[in-house]
């Protein structure tokens, strides 16, 4: 049994894999891992695993986990694939895990990871991590509006019934949802076009993952904009964990 741990800024994800599939996946707040790791799913998971692999963008949480179990962390130094990004050590380990998983799905391919931050992670035809794009996640968009204005509330992140907001809350939901949808469509289309430039045109896979993926994945799947740029959408809920599984299997 393999335990894969994806430490994000907001949430930490734990997954147990038995060689055929993910048998158990749980999440907990990353601050809880830092404050008292014994209250996290690690306590129940670690005893079932022979191997523990992980990626982390929060050093304090990684240190807390290491105090309880030996973890083989994925880094730019040991990922084992070309990194066309500078400097390589500045790439988030979760983005590199996404790249490893993408290589197993298609080349070229794009991962859209919608979490605290929203990242596009690109694997080119050669299987190299080629960079991507970074923008705020949905919660950060709403929080910045609430903190930067006197009268706007911190609204819920839901798909609105229409674009025309008939209340302040509805207006916030509309602005977030349709603004985010437009930004993601445009970025995915531009990245696909750049990947296909000078090559025989083929479909670019867009693998959608992350805690907020449910907000937007169906709209992207039905997007005429993405179809016109030969982008094929696929939901991959555990993409980062899948990448950690690749990391363990390849043994870099």
Short mmCIF file of C-alpha atoms in Angstrom, two decimals:
data_model
loop_
_atom_site.label_atom_id
_atom_site.label_comp_id
_atom_site.label_asym_id
_atom_site.label_seq_id
_atom_site.Cartn_x
_atom_site.Cartn_y
_atom_site.Cartn_z
CA UNK A 1 0.00 0.00 0.00
CA UNK A 2 1.26 3.48 -0.92
CA UNK A 3 0.34 6.64 0.95
CA UNK A 4 0.52 9.82 -1.14
CA UNK A 5 0.31 13.21 0.57
CA UNK A 6 -0.39 16.48 -1.26
CA UNK A 7 0.21 19.44 1.06
CA UNK A 8 -1.50 22.56 -0.27
CA UNK A 9 -1.78 26.05 1.18
CA UNK A 10 -5.33 25.46 2.42
CA UNK A 11 -5.88 21.70 2.46
CA UNK A 12 -3.74 18.59 2.74
CA UNK A 13 -4.90 15.53 0.82
CA UNK A 14 -4.06 11.97 1.88
CA UNK A 15 -4.57 9.03 -0.49
CA UNK A 16 -4.05 5.29 -0.03
CA UNK A 17 -3.37 3.27 -3.20
CA UNK A 18 -3.41 -0.52 -3.27
CA UNK A 19 -1.79 -0.94 -6.69
CA UNK A 20 -5.09 -0.91 -8.55
CA UNK A 21 -6.78 2.28 -7.39
CA UNK A 22 -7.27 4.83 -4.63
CA UNK A 23 -8.96 2.94 -1.81
CA UNK A 24 -9.25 5.91 0.54
CA UNK A 25 -8.78 9.65 0.04
CA UNK A 26 -9.28 12.23 2.79
CA UNK A 27 -8.55 15.92 3.28
CA UNK A 28 -7.89 18.10 6.28
CA UNK A 29 -6.93 21.76 6.78
CA UNK A 30 -3.19 22.29 6.38
CA UNK A 31 -3.03 24.48 9.55
CA UNK A 32 -4.23 21.41 11.49
CA UNK A 33 -1.29 19.40 10.14
CA UNK A 34 1.08 22.10 11.37
CA UNK A 35 -0.56 22.53 14.78
CA UNK A 36 -1.27 18.88 15.66
CA UNK A 37 -0.49 16.31 12.98
CA UNK A 38 -1.80 13.52 15.22
CA UNK A 39 -5.33 14.83 14.58
CA UNK A 40 -4.90 14.54 10.81
CA UNK A 41 -5.72 11.47 8.67
CA UNK A 42 -2.02 10.57 8.80
CA UNK A 43 -2.59 8.72 12.07
CA UNK A 44 -5.05 6.29 10.47
CA UNK A 45 -3.32 6.06 7.09
CA UNK A 46 0.37 5.67 7.91
CA UNK A 47 0.06 2.27 9.58
CA UNK A 48 -1.43 0.79 6.39
CA UNK A 49 1.31 2.02 4.03
CA UNK A 50 4.68 0.52 3.17
CA UNK A 51 5.74 3.62 1.19
CA UNK A 52 4.96 7.31 1.79
CA UNK A 53 5.51 9.90 -0.95
CA UNK A 54 4.51 13.53 -0.96
CA UNK A 55 4.64 17.00 -2.40
CA UNK A 56 4.37 20.16 -0.36
CA UNK A 57 4.19 23.92 -0.83
CA UNK A 58 4.11 24.50 2.96
CA UNK A 59 7.48 23.70 4.60
CA UNK A 60 6.07 23.80 8.15
CA UNK A 61 3.49 21.13 7.30
CA UNK A 62 6.10 18.96 5.59
CA UNK A 63 8.26 19.16 8.70
CA UNK A 64 5.33 18.16 10.92
CA UNK A 65 4.56 15.14 8.75
CA UNK A 66 8.21 14.06 8.69
CA UNK A 67 8.25 14.03 12.47
CA UNK A 68 5.78 11.13 12.35
CA UNK A 69 6.64 9.16 9.19
CA UNK A 70 9.53 9.08 6.70
CA UNK A 71 8.32 10.81 3.54
CA UNK A 72 10.00 10.80 0.13
CA UNK A 73 9.28 14.31 -1.12
CA UNK A 74 9.01 15.18 -4.79
CA UNK A 75 11.21 18.17 -5.74
CA UNK A 76 12.59 19.81 -8.86
CA UNK A 77 15.85 17.98 -8.19
CA UNK A 78 14.39 14.46 -8.16
CA UNK A 79 11.31 14.70 -10.41
CA UNK A 80 13.25 13.11 -13.27
CA UNK A 81 11.75 15.07 -16.18
CA UNK A 82 13.07 18.11 -18.06
CA UNK A 83 11.96 21.42 -16.52
CA UNK A 84 11.84 24.28 -19.02
CA UNK A 85 11.17 26.88 -16.38
CA UNK A 86 13.50 29.18 -14.56
CA UNK A 87 14.76 28.79 -12.00
CA UNK A 88 13.64 25.13 -11.74
CA UNK A 89 13.61 25.11 -7.92
CA UNK A 90 10.91 27.80 -7.94
CA UNK A 91 8.28 25.45 -9.41
CA UNK A 92 5.74 24.24 -6.86
CA UNK A 93 6.10 20.51 -6.19
CA UNK A 94 2.37 20.03 -6.74
CA UNK A 95 2.74 21.42 -10.26
CA UNK A 96 5.52 18.94 -10.97
CA UNK A 97 3.35 16.10 -9.65
CA UNK A 98 0.62 17.25 -12.03
CA UNK A 99 3.15 17.18 -14.87
CA UNK A 100 4.13 13.59 -14.07
CA UNK A 101 0.48 12.53 -14.17
CA UNK A 102 -0.13 14.45 -17.40
CA UNK A 103 2.69 12.61 -19.16
CA UNK A 104 0.75 9.38 -18.61
CA UNK A 105 -2.41 10.83 -20.16
CA UNK A 106 -1.33 12.75 -23.27
CA UNK A 107 1.38 14.94 -24.81
CA UNK A 108 1.00 17.83 -25.14
CA UNK A 109 -1.37 18.36 -22.24
CA UNK A 110 -2.44 21.01 -19.74
CA UNK A 111 -3.44 20.58 -16.10
CA UNK A 112 -5.88 23.11 -14.67
CA UNK A 113 -5.64 22.91 -10.88
CA UNK A 114 -8.26 25.10 -9.18
CA UNK A 115 -7.40 25.52 -5.51
CA UNK A 116 -6.17 28.36 -3.28
CA UNK A 117 -4.32 29.45 -6.39
CA UNK A 118 -5.39 28.40 -9.87
CA UNK A 119 -2.54 27.02 -11.95
CA UNK A 120 -2.13 25.87 -15.51
CA UNK A 121 0.67 23.31 -15.75
CA UNK A 122 1.87 22.40 -19.23
CA UNK A 123 3.62 19.30 -20.55
CA UNK A 124 4.93 19.66 -24.10
CA UNK A 125 5.28 17.05 -26.84
CA UNK A 126 8.63 15.95 -25.40
CA UNK A 127 7.14 15.29 -21.97
CA UNK A 128 8.91 18.26 -20.36
CA UNK A 129 7.33 20.59 -17.84
CA UNK A 130 7.09 23.74 -19.96
CA UNK A 131 5.59 26.20 -17.47
CA UNK A 132 2.06 27.56 -17.53
CA UNK A 133 0.12 30.31 -15.80
CA UNK A 134 -0.94 31.27 -12.27
CA UNK A 135 -3.94 33.28 -11.10
CA UNK A 136 -5.96 33.56 -7.86
CA UNK A 137 -8.28 30.77 -6.83
CA UNK A 138 -12.04 31.44 -6.41
CA UNK A 139 -11.88 31.93 -2.63
CA UNK A 140 -9.05 34.42 -2.99
CA UNK A 141 -11.02 36.43 -5.55
CA UNK A 142 -13.96 36.76 -3.15
CA UNK A 143 -11.80 37.39 -0.09
CA UNK A 144 -9.89 40.19 -1.81
CA UNK A 145 -13.15 41.94 -2.71
CA UNK A 146 -14.50 41.62 0.83
CA UNK A 147 -11.27 42.90 2.39
CA UNK A 148 -10.70 45.69 -0.11
CA UNK A 149 -14.19 47.22 0.00
CA UNK A 150 -16.35 48.63 2.79
CA UNK A 151 -19.74 47.16 1.91
CA UNK A 152 -19.22 44.04 -0.18
CA UNK A 153 -19.77 40.77 1.71
CA UNK A 154 -17.62 37.68 1.41
CA UNK A 155 -20.07 35.69 -0.68
CA UNK A 156 -20.53 32.01 -1.35
CA UNK A 157 -18.89 30.33 -4.34
CA UNK A 158 -21.84 29.02 -6.32
CA UNK A 159 -22.83 28.97 -9.97
CA UNK A 160 -25.36 31.79 -10.49
CA UNK A 161 -28.64 31.23 -12.31
CA UNK A 162 -27.84 34.13 -14.64
CA UNK A 163 -25.13 36.66 -15.39
CA UNK A 164 -27.37 39.60 -14.47
CA UNK A 165 -26.99 39.97 -10.70
CA UNK A 166 -30.20 41.16 -9.00
CA UNK A 167 -28.52 41.53 -5.59
CA UNK A 168 -25.05 42.25 -4.27
CA UNK A 169 -24.48 38.59 -3.46
CA UNK A 170 -25.77 37.49 -6.87
CA UNK A 171 -23.56 40.11 -8.51
CA UNK A 172 -20.51 38.77 -6.68
CA UNK A 173 -21.33 35.22 -7.71
CA UNK A 174 -21.87 36.28 -11.31
CA UNK A 175 -18.65 38.26 -11.47
CA UNK A 176 -16.63 35.45 -9.95
CA UNK A 177 -18.17 32.62 -11.96
CA UNK A 178 -18.35 34.18 -15.40
CA UNK A 179 -15.16 36.18 -14.93
CA UNK A 180 -13.28 33.06 -13.87
CA UNK A 181 -14.83 31.03 -16.70
CA UNK A 182 -13.78 33.62 -19.27
CA UNK A 183 -10.24 33.84 -17.90
CA UNK A 184 -9.81 30.07 -17.84
CA UNK A 185 -11.24 29.62 -21.34
CA UNK A 186 -8.91 32.26 -22.75
CA UNK A 187 -5.80 30.94 -21.02
CA UNK A 188 -6.51 27.33 -21.99
CA UNK A 189 -7.09 28.36 -25.61
CA UNK A 190 -3.92 30.48 -25.76
CA UNK A 191 -1.79 27.76 -24.18
CA UNK A 192 -3.16 25.15 -26.57
CA UNK A 193 -2.44 27.37 -29.57
CA UNK A 194 1.13 27.95 -28.40
CA UNK A 195 1.69 24.23 -27.84
CA UNK A 196 0.42 23.42 -31.32
CA UNK A 197 2.31 26.23 -33.07
CA UNK A 198 4.40 24.95 -35.97
CA UNK A 199 3.11 21.41 -35.48
CA UNK A 200 0.47 19.28 -37.13
CA UNK A 201 -2.70 20.27 -35.30
CA UNK A 202 -3.96 17.76 -32.76
CA UNK A 203 -6.15 17.84 -29.69
CA UNK A 204 -4.71 19.28 -26.47
CA UNK A 205 -5.92 17.58 -23.30
CA UNK A 206 -7.06 19.88 -20.48
CA UNK A 207 -7.13 17.83 -17.25
CA UNK A 208 -9.15 19.62 -14.56
CA UNK A 209 -8.51 19.00 -10.88
CA UNK A 210 -8.45 20.80 -7.52
CA UNK A 211 -10.81 21.56 -4.66
CA UNK A 212 -12.89 24.05 -6.65
CA UNK A 213 -12.94 22.16 -9.94
CA UNK A 214 -16.62 21.28 -9.49
CA UNK A 215 -17.53 24.97 -9.88
CA UNK A 216 -16.35 25.21 -13.44
CA UNK A 217 -15.56 21.85 -15.04
CA UNK A 218 -18.97 21.25 -16.65
CA UNK A 219 -18.97 24.72 -18.22
CA UNK A 220 -15.48 24.19 -19.61
CA UNK A 221 -16.46 20.77 -20.92
CA UNK A 222 -19.30 22.41 -22.88
CA UNK A 223 -17.23 25.41 -24.01
CA UNK A 224 -17.42 26.25 -27.71
CA UNK A 225 -14.32 28.42 -27.23
CA UNK A 226 -12.25 25.42 -26.15
CA UNK A 227 -13.66 23.20 -28.89
CA UNK A 228 -12.68 25.79 -31.48
CA UNK A 229 -9.09 25.64 -30.19
CA UNK A 230 -9.01 21.80 -30.19
CA UNK A 231 -9.01 21.53 -26.40
CA UNK A 232 -10.51 18.33 -24.94
CA UNK A 233 -11.61 18.57 -21.30
CA UNK A 234 -11.26 15.70 -18.82
CA UNK A 235 -11.99 15.69 -15.09
CA UNK A 236 -9.17 14.04 -13.10
CA UNK A 237 -10.07 14.44 -9.40
CA UNK A 238 -6.85 12.99 -7.99
CA UNK A 239 -4.37 14.25 -10.60
CA UNK A 240 -1.73 15.39 -8.09
CA UNK A 241 -1.94 12.13 -6.15
CA UNK A 242 -1.71 10.26 -9.47
CA UNK A 243 1.50 12.17 -10.16
CA UNK A 244 2.93 11.15 -6.80
CA UNK A 245 2.13 7.55 -7.67
CA UNK A 246 4.10 7.99 -10.92
CA UNK A 247 6.95 9.50 -8.90
CA UNK A 248 7.10 6.42 -6.69
CA UNK A 249 6.83 4.00 -9.61
CA UNK A 250 9.52 5.68 -11.70
CA UNK A 251 11.90 5.82 -8.72
CA UNK A 252 13.70 9.00 -9.73
#
